[in-house]
PDB file of C-alpha atoms in Angstrom:
ATOM      1  CA  UNK C   1    -119.689 308.560 -75.585  1.00 62.00           C
ATOM      2  CA  UNK C   2    -117.490 310.509 -78.012  1.00 75.00           C
ATOM      3  CA  UNK C   3    -114.156 309.820 -76.270  1.00 92.00           C
ATOM      4  CA  UNK C   4    -111.374 312.057 -77.594  1.00 94.00           C
ATOM      5  CA  UNK C   5    -112.326 314.466 -80.340  1.00 94.00           C
ATOM      6  CA  UNK C   6    -109.781 316.360 -82.463  1.00 95.00           C
ATOM      7  CA  UNK C   7    -110.450 319.156 -84.910  1.00 95.00           C
ATOM      8  CA  UNK C   8    -109.690 319.801 -87.686  1.00 95.00           C
ATOM      9  CA  UNK C   9    -108.943 316.457 -89.365  1.00 93.00           C
ATOM     10  CA  UNK C  10    -106.852 318.037 -92.119  1.00 94.00           C
ATOM     11  CA  UNK C  11    -105.185 321.407 -92.525  1.00 96.00           C
ATOM     12  CA  UNK C  12    -102.734 323.078 -94.902  1.00 96.00           C
ATOM     13  CA  UNK C  13    -100.787 326.017 -93.512  1.00 96.00           C
ATOM     14  CA  UNK C  14     -98.351 328.410 -95.120  1.00 97.00           C
ATOM     15  CA  UNK C  15     -94.964 328.966 -93.522  1.00 97.00           C
ATOM     16  CA  UNK C  16     -95.239 331.522 -90.744  1.00 96.00           C
ATOM     17  CA  UNK C  17     -98.977 331.115 -90.191  1.00 97.00           C
ATOM     18  CA  UNK C  18    -100.390 330.106 -86.832  1.00 96.00           C
ATOM     19  CA  UNK C  19    -103.165 327.755 -85.853  1.00 96.00           C
ATOM     20  CA  UNK C  20    -104.673 325.892 -82.926  1.00 97.00           C
ATOM     21  CA  UNK C  21    -105.384 322.170 -82.934  1.00 97.00           C
ATOM     22  CA  UNK C  22    -108.351 321.474 -80.748  1.00 97.00           C
ATOM     23  CA  UNK C  23    -108.736 318.438 -78.464  1.00 97.00           C
ATOM     24  CA  UNK C  24    -111.678 317.641 -76.217  1.00 97.00           C
ATOM     25  CA  UNK C  25    -112.389 314.570 -74.116  1.00 97.00           C
ATOM     26  CA  UNK C  26    -115.650 313.690 -72.335  1.00 95.00           C
ATOM     27  CA  UNK C  27    -114.321 310.951 -70.017  1.00 94.00           C
ATOM     28  CA  UNK C  28    -113.294 313.326 -67.193  1.00 93.00           C
ATOM     29  CA  UNK C  29    -109.682 312.187 -67.518  1.00 92.00           C
ATOM     30  CA  UNK C  30    -107.043 314.158 -65.666  1.00 90.00           C
ATOM     31  CA  UNK C  31    -104.167 313.294 -67.984  1.00 91.00           C
ATOM     32  CA  UNK C  32    -103.984 314.595 -71.562  1.00 93.00           C
ATOM     33  CA  UNK C  33    -101.218 314.383 -74.157  1.00 93.00           C
ATOM     34  CA  UNK C  34    -100.205 315.634 -77.562  1.00 96.00           C
ATOM     35  CA  UNK C  35     -98.092 313.472 -79.862  1.00 95.00           C
ATOM     36  CA  UNK C  36     -96.802 313.897 -83.367  1.00 96.00           C
ATOM     37  CA  UNK C  37     -96.327 310.971 -85.716  1.00 92.00           C
ATOM     38  CA  UNK C  38     -93.806 311.191 -88.527  1.00 90.00           C
ATOM     39  CA  UNK C  39     -93.413 308.386 -91.092  1.00 81.00           C
ATOM     40  CA  UNK C  40     -91.322 305.512 -89.740  1.00 76.00           C
ATOM     41  CA  UNK C  41     -90.683 307.318 -86.481  1.00 79.00           C
ATOM     42  CA  UNK C  42     -93.422 306.183 -84.114  1.00 83.00           C
ATOM     43  CA  UNK C  43     -95.065 308.799 -81.894  1.00 90.00           C
ATOM     44  CA  UNK C  44     -93.186 311.533 -80.107  1.00 91.00           C
ATOM     45  CA  UNK C  45     -94.605 313.351 -77.062  1.00 91.00           C
ATOM     46  CA  UNK C  46     -94.931 317.109 -77.539  1.00 95.00           C
ATOM     47  CA  UNK C  47     -96.644 318.267 -74.330  1.00 95.00           C
ATOM     48  CA  UNK C  48     -98.723 316.707 -71.608  1.00 92.00           C
ATOM     49  CA  UNK C  49    -100.945 317.758 -68.729  1.00 93.00           C
ATOM     50  CA  UNK C  50    -101.751 315.996 -65.474  1.00 90.00           C
ATOM     51  CA  UNK C  51    -104.714 318.217 -64.680  1.00 92.00           C
ATOM     52  CA  UNK C  52    -106.362 321.580 -65.289  1.00 94.00           C
ATOM     53  CA  UNK C  53    -103.806 324.381 -64.980  1.00 94.00           C
ATOM     54  CA  UNK C  54    -100.796 322.061 -65.187  1.00 94.00           C
ATOM     55  CA  UNK C  55     -98.764 321.414 -68.323  1.00 95.00           C
ATOM     56  CA  UNK C  56     -95.279 320.115 -69.008  1.00 92.00           C
ATOM     57  CA  UNK C  57     -92.941 319.560 -71.937  1.00 93.00           C
ATOM     58  CA  UNK C  58     -92.443 316.234 -73.619  1.00 90.00           C
ATOM     59  CA  UNK C  59     -89.686 315.122 -75.978  1.00 88.00           C
ATOM     60  CA  UNK C  60     -90.266 317.607 -78.829  1.00 94.00           C
ATOM     61  CA  UNK C  61     -91.928 320.808 -77.463  1.00 96.00           C
ATOM     62  CA  UNK C  62     -90.129 323.422 -79.565  1.00 96.00           C
ATOM     63  CA  UNK C  63     -92.456 325.433 -81.786  1.00 96.00           C
ATOM     64  CA  UNK C  64     -95.574 324.513 -79.832  1.00 97.00           C
ATOM     65  CA  UNK C  65     -97.547 325.807 -76.879  1.00 97.00           C
ATOM     66  CA  UNK C  66    -100.432 324.345 -74.863  1.00 97.00           C
ATOM     67  CA  UNK C  67    -102.888 325.377 -72.224  1.00 96.00           C
ATOM     68  CA  UNK C  68    -105.243 323.448 -69.971  1.00 97.00           C
ATOM     69  CA  UNK C  69    -107.901 325.742 -68.546  1.00 96.00           C
ATOM     70  CA  UNK C  70    -110.501 322.974 -68.173  1.00 96.00           C
ATOM     71  CA  UNK C  71    -110.398 319.218 -67.621  1.00 96.00           C
ATOM     72  CA  UNK C  72    -112.043 318.612 -70.998  1.00 96.00           C
ATOM     73  CA  UNK C  73    -109.919 320.730 -73.351  1.00 97.00           C
ATOM     74  CA  UNK C  74    -106.225 320.637 -74.245  1.00 98.00           C
ATOM     75  CA  UNK C  75    -105.506 322.807 -77.328  1.00 98.00           C
ATOM     76  CA  UNK C  76    -102.136 322.768 -79.106  1.00 98.00           C
ATOM     77  CA  UNK C  77    -100.897 326.049 -80.567  1.00 97.00           C
ATOM     78  CA  UNK C  78     -98.464 326.461 -83.453  1.00 96.00           C
ATOM     79  CA  UNK C  79     -97.330 330.096 -83.542  1.00 90.00           C
ATOM     80  CA  UNK C  80     -95.018 330.226 -86.602  1.00 94.00           C
ATOM     81  CA  UNK C  81     -95.587 327.183 -88.748  1.00 95.00           C
ATOM     82  CA  UNK C  82     -92.522 325.598 -90.322  1.00 96.00           C
ATOM     83  CA  UNK C  83     -92.230 322.738 -92.850  1.00 95.00           C
ATOM     84  CA  UNK C  84     -90.673 320.567 -90.104  1.00 95.00           C
ATOM     85  CA  UNK C  85     -94.051 320.659 -88.366  1.00 96.00           C
ATOM     86  CA  UNK C  86     -95.710 318.757 -91.206  1.00 96.00           C
ATOM     87  CA  UNK C  87     -96.935 315.648 -89.411  1.00 96.00           C
ATOM     88  CA  UNK C  88     -99.954 313.829 -88.031  1.00 94.00           C
ATOM     89  CA  UNK C  89    -100.900 315.024 -84.565  1.00 96.00           C
ATOM     90  CA  UNK C  90    -102.664 312.857 -82.011  1.00 95.00           C
ATOM     91  CA  UNK C  91    -104.290 313.918 -78.791  1.00 95.00           C
ATOM     92  CA  UNK C  92    -104.792 311.328 -76.033  1.00 93.00           C
ATOM     93  CA  UNK C  93    -106.207 311.150 -72.545  1.00 92.00           C
ATOM     94  CA  UNK C  94    -106.056 308.726 -69.663  1.00 87.00           C
ATOM     95  CA  UNK C  95    -107.578 308.452 -66.189  1.00 82.00           C
ATOM     96  CA  UNK C  96    -104.219 307.940 -64.534  1.00 71.00           C
ATOM     97  CA  UNK C  97    -100.704 308.187 -65.914  1.00 67.00           C
ATOM     98  CA  UNK C  98    -100.290 306.187 -69.105  1.00 63.00           C
ATOM     99  CA  UNK C  99     -98.314 303.473 -67.361  1.00 63.00           C
ATOM    100  CA  UNK C 100    -101.292 302.742 -65.123  1.00 65.00           C
ATOM    101  CA  UNK C 101    -104.329 303.063 -67.320  1.00 71.00           C
ATOM    102  CA  UNK C 102    -105.305 302.844 -70.941  1.00 79.00           C
ATOM    103  CA  UNK C 103    -104.719 305.884 -73.094  1.00 85.00           C
ATOM    104  CA  UNK C 104    -107.542 306.848 -75.469  1.00 89.00           C
ATOM    105  CA  UNK C 105    -106.498 308.535 -78.705  1.00 91.00           C
ATOM    106  CA  UNK C 106    -108.287 310.857 -81.063  1.00 93.00           C
ATOM    107  CA  UNK C 107    -108.375 310.167 -84.784  1.00 91.00           C
ATOM    108  CA  UNK C 108    -105.584 312.618 -85.561  1.00 92.00           C
ATOM    109  CA  UNK C 109    -105.028 315.898 -87.387  1.00 95.00           C
ATOM    110  CA  UNK C 110    -102.993 315.732 -90.596  1.00 94.00           C
ATOM    111  CA  UNK C 111    -101.096 319.021 -90.933  1.00 96.00           C
ATOM    112  CA  UNK C 112     -99.116 320.088 -93.970  1.00 96.00           C
ATOM    113  CA  UNK C 113     -96.967 323.238 -93.885  1.00 96.00           C
ATOM    114  CA  UNK C 114     -96.030 324.603 -97.330  1.00 96.00           C
TER     115      UNK C 114
ATOM    116  CA  UNK T   1     -83.379 305.507 -70.204  1.00 71.00           C
ATOM    117  CA  UNK T   2     -86.102 303.341 -71.644  1.00 76.00           C
ATOM    118  CA  UNK T   3     -86.379 302.428 -75.306  1.00 85.00           C
ATOM    119  CA  UNK T   4     -88.068 299.897 -77.527  1.00 91.00           C
ATOM    120  CA  UNK T   5     -86.899 298.343 -80.757  1.00 94.00           C
ATOM    121  CA  UNK T   6     -89.362 296.805 -83.148  1.00 95.00           C
ATOM    122  CA  UNK T   7     -87.277 294.416 -85.169  1.00 95.00           C
ATOM    123  CA  UNK T   8     -89.410 294.380 -88.329  1.00 95.00           C
ATOM    124  CA  UNK T   9     -90.826 297.444 -90.105  1.00 94.00           C
ATOM    125  CA  UNK T  10     -93.078 295.233 -92.275  1.00 96.00           C
ATOM    126  CA  UNK T  11     -94.511 291.741 -91.804  1.00 98.00           C
ATOM    127  CA  UNK T  12     -96.603 289.940 -94.408  1.00 97.00           C
ATOM    128  CA  UNK T  13     -98.653 286.819 -93.672  1.00 97.00           C
ATOM    129  CA  UNK T  14    -101.412 284.838 -95.326  1.00 97.00           C
ATOM    130  CA  UNK T  15    -104.839 284.778 -93.757  1.00 97.00           C
ATOM    131  CA  UNK T  16    -105.099 281.880 -91.322  1.00 97.00           C
ATOM    132  CA  UNK T  17    -101.371 281.662 -90.606  1.00 98.00           C
ATOM    133  CA  UNK T  18     -99.685 282.732 -87.334  1.00 98.00           C
ATOM    134  CA  UNK T  19     -98.564 286.270 -86.676  1.00 98.00           C
ATOM    135  CA  UNK T  20     -95.344 287.219 -84.856  1.00 98.00           C
ATOM    136  CA  UNK T  21     -94.384 290.865 -84.305  1.00 98.00           C
ATOM    137  CA  UNK T  22     -91.103 291.263 -82.463  1.00 98.00           C
ATOM    138  CA  UNK T  23     -90.243 293.838 -79.813  1.00 97.00           C
ATOM    139  CA  UNK T  24     -87.204 294.230 -77.602  1.00 96.00           C
ATOM    140  CA  UNK T  25     -87.016 296.766 -74.812  1.00 92.00           C
ATOM    141  CA  UNK T  26     -84.373 298.468 -72.756  1.00 88.00           C
ATOM    142  CA  UNK T  27     -85.147 299.727 -69.277  1.00 78.00           C
ATOM    143  CA  UNK T  28     -83.189 300.363 -66.117  1.00 72.00           C
ATOM    144  CA  UNK T  29     -86.277 299.649 -64.057  1.00 74.00           C
ATOM    145  CA  UNK T  30     -89.145 297.203 -64.073  1.00 75.00           C
ATOM    146  CA  UNK T  31     -91.029 298.347 -67.138  1.00 81.00           C
ATOM    147  CA  UNK T  32     -94.663 298.460 -68.110  1.00 85.00           C
ATOM    148  CA  UNK T  33     -95.084 297.329 -71.711  1.00 89.00           C
ATOM    149  CA  UNK T  34     -97.909 297.763 -74.148  1.00 91.00           C
ATOM    150  CA  UNK T  35     -98.975 296.959 -77.661  1.00 95.00           C
ATOM    151  CA  UNK T  36    -101.133 299.481 -79.523  1.00 94.00           C
ATOM    152  CA  UNK T  37    -102.745 299.016 -82.925  1.00 95.00           C
ATOM    153  CA  UNK T  38    -103.477 301.744 -85.481  1.00 92.00           C
ATOM    154  CA  UNK T  39    -105.791 300.990 -88.371  1.00 91.00           C
ATOM    155  CA  UNK T  40    -105.546 303.225 -91.454  1.00 84.00           C
ATOM    156  CA  UNK T  41    -106.638 306.811 -90.803  1.00 77.00           C
ATOM    157  CA  UNK T  42    -107.603 305.951 -87.234  1.00 80.00           C
ATOM    158  CA  UNK T  43    -106.275 306.717 -83.799  1.00 83.00           C
ATOM    159  CA  UNK T  44    -104.423 304.182 -81.694  1.00 89.00           C
ATOM    160  CA  UNK T  45    -106.152 301.475 -79.679  1.00 91.00           C
ATOM    161  CA  UNK T  46    -104.721 299.480 -76.781  1.00 91.00           C
ATOM    162  CA  UNK T  47    -104.308 295.775 -77.587  1.00 95.00           C
ATOM    163  CA  UNK T  48    -102.787 294.615 -74.324  1.00 93.00           C
ATOM    164  CA  UNK T  49    -100.465 295.632 -71.502  1.00 89.00           C
ATOM    165  CA  UNK T  50     -97.975 294.065 -69.102  1.00 88.00           C
ATOM    166  CA  UNK T  51     -97.536 295.616 -65.657  1.00 79.00           C
ATOM    167  CA  UNK T  52     -95.549 292.968 -63.664  1.00 74.00           C
ATOM    168  CA  UNK T  53     -98.376 290.533 -63.092  1.00 73.00           C
ATOM    169  CA  UNK T  54     -98.657 287.422 -65.322  1.00 83.00           C
ATOM    170  CA  UNK T  55     -95.889 287.236 -67.930  1.00 88.00           C
ATOM    171  CA  UNK T  56     -98.295 285.960 -70.626  1.00 93.00           C
ATOM    172  CA  UNK T  57    -100.749 288.712 -71.398  1.00 93.00           C
ATOM    173  CA  UNK T  58    -103.924 288.222 -73.428  1.00 94.00           C
ATOM    174  CA  UNK T  59    -105.408 291.096 -75.348  1.00 94.00           C
ATOM    175  CA  UNK T  60    -108.280 291.863 -77.663  1.00 93.00           C
ATOM    176  CA  UNK T  61    -108.941 290.153 -80.985  1.00 93.00           C
ATOM    177  CA  UNK T  62    -107.021 286.999 -80.094  1.00 96.00           C
ATOM    178  CA  UNK T  63    -103.604 288.650 -79.634  1.00 97.00           C
ATOM    179  CA  UNK T  64    -101.269 287.828 -76.805  1.00 97.00           C
ATOM    180  CA  UNK T  65     -97.749 288.746 -75.763  1.00 97.00           C
ATOM    181  CA  UNK T  66     -95.180 287.169 -73.466  1.00 94.00           C
ATOM    182  CA  UNK T  67     -92.846 289.198 -71.284  1.00 92.00           C
ATOM    183  CA  UNK T  68     -89.412 287.574 -71.170  1.00 93.00           C
ATOM    184  CA  UNK T  69     -87.094 289.433 -68.848  1.00 89.00           C
ATOM    185  CA  UNK T  70     -84.039 287.271 -69.675  1.00 91.00           C
ATOM    186  CA  UNK T  71     -84.431 288.159 -73.374  1.00 92.00           C
ATOM    187  CA  UNK T  72     -85.751 291.696 -72.781  1.00 92.00           C
ATOM    188  CA  UNK T  73     -88.527 290.867 -75.236  1.00 95.00           C
ATOM    189  CA  UNK T  74     -92.268 291.393 -75.518  1.00 96.00           C
ATOM    190  CA  UNK T  75     -93.275 289.770 -78.782  1.00 97.00           C
ATOM    191  CA  UNK T  76     -96.863 289.943 -80.018  1.00 98.00           C
ATOM    192  CA  UNK T  77     -98.470 286.797 -81.408  1.00 98.00           C
ATOM    193  CA  UNK T  78    -101.753 285.564 -82.829  1.00 98.00           C
ATOM    194  CA  UNK T  79    -102.385 281.935 -83.881  1.00 97.00           C
ATOM    195  CA  UNK T  80    -104.364 282.756 -86.993  1.00 97.00           C
ATOM    196  CA  UNK T  81    -104.331 286.044 -88.899  1.00 97.00           C
ATOM    197  CA  UNK T  82    -107.493 287.677 -90.156  1.00 96.00           C
ATOM    198  CA  UNK T  83    -107.771 290.216 -92.948  1.00 96.00           C
ATOM    199  CA  UNK T  84    -108.995 292.768 -90.394  1.00 95.00           C
ATOM    200  CA  UNK T  85    -105.646 292.486 -88.548  1.00 96.00           C
ATOM    201  CA  UNK T  86    -103.896 294.498 -91.279  1.00 96.00           C
ATOM    202  CA  UNK T  87    -102.690 297.593 -89.475  1.00 96.00           C
ATOM    203  CA  UNK T  88     -99.704 299.311 -87.855  1.00 95.00           C
ATOM    204  CA  UNK T  89     -98.624 297.919 -84.477  1.00 96.00           C
ATOM    205  CA  UNK T  90     -96.628 299.830 -81.882  1.00 94.00           C
ATOM    206  CA  UNK T  91     -94.687 298.394 -78.984  1.00 94.00           C
ATOM    207  CA  UNK T  92     -94.540 300.853 -76.099  1.00 90.00           C
ATOM    208  CA  UNK T  93     -92.656 301.069 -72.796  1.00 87.00           C
ATOM    209  CA  UNK T  94     -92.835 303.199 -69.672  1.00 79.00           C
ATOM    210  CA  UNK T  95     -91.105 303.006 -66.341  1.00 64.00           C
ATOM    211  CA  UNK T  96     -93.361 301.347 -63.833  1.00 52.00           C
ATOM    212  CA  UNK T  97     -93.180 304.162 -61.310  1.00 52.00           C
ATOM    213  CA  UNK T  98     -92.980 307.106 -63.697  1.00 52.00           C
ATOM    214  CA  UNK T  99     -96.341 306.666 -65.255  1.00 55.00           C
ATOM    215  CA  UNK T 100     -96.740 309.916 -67.101  1.00 61.00           C
ATOM    216  CA  UNK T 101     -95.317 309.131 -70.496  1.00 73.00           C
ATOM    217  CA  UNK T 102     -95.159 306.360 -73.078  1.00 80.00           C
ATOM    218  CA  UNK T 103     -92.120 305.674 -75.250  1.00 84.00           C
ATOM    219  CA  UNK T 104     -93.129 304.341 -78.662  1.00 89.00           C
ATOM    220  CA  UNK T 105     -91.334 301.996 -81.004  1.00 91.00           C
ATOM    221  CA  UNK T 106     -91.188 302.862 -84.693  1.00 91.00           C
ATOM    222  CA  UNK T 107     -93.994 300.507 -85.597  1.00 93.00           C
ATOM    223  CA  UNK T 108     -94.539 297.327 -87.606  1.00 96.00           C
ATOM    224  CA  UNK T 109     -96.893 297.324 -90.549  1.00 95.00           C
ATOM    225  CA  UNK T 110     -98.758 294.022 -90.803  1.00 97.00           C
ATOM    226  CA  UNK T 111    -100.097 292.966 -94.181  1.00 97.00           C
ATOM    227  CA  UNK T 112    -102.483 290.039 -94.462  1.00 97.00           C
ATOM    228  CA  UNK T 113    -102.942 288.361 -97.842  1.00 96.00           C
ATOM    229  CA  UNK T 114    -105.976 286.242 -98.734  1.00 95.00           C
TER     230      UNK T 114
END
């Protein structure tokens, strides 16, 4: 059981480039989330989804887009990379909302924008 | 609005001595509270959670936490530290009836010396 899988693990982008961070879960969870983790700041919610076809903004959505065409996949898109988007990105999933059931996290994607 | 404050950014203990990681929360409603652990270069893993049942919550790896409403605290403890406990620990809150999103504290880095 792979759980939550994120790719790539590391990436360096130039300012203005775009990329997609991939996230797949094999637990048939309805809820999926994207967080960013900056040093000393904890995790901040970027976007989340409560099911296929449904997405909503979190605390820090600017500069990002998401889609949820299937239950398994929840990709995060950066259209015009900026240095402020240098961070570690975590994808997570849960069966119910995170207050009700355990959230399972991927191993993270370390992104550097130069 | 909900928030959590982790009172120590770093805690250092010797192996075999007790661990105390402090967390205070602010919530207008009955909260759900969690502790997550993040080992180096890994995703986050749930240690334990409080959801208005027993105030003393036992988690994995010998950790436990006590919910104290009068003190708005949810401190994490372990009687005897092990080298493998060295990691980053996050205290997390969510409103009990809005279960979509977690609010993370800034984290406490635990060092364990031999």
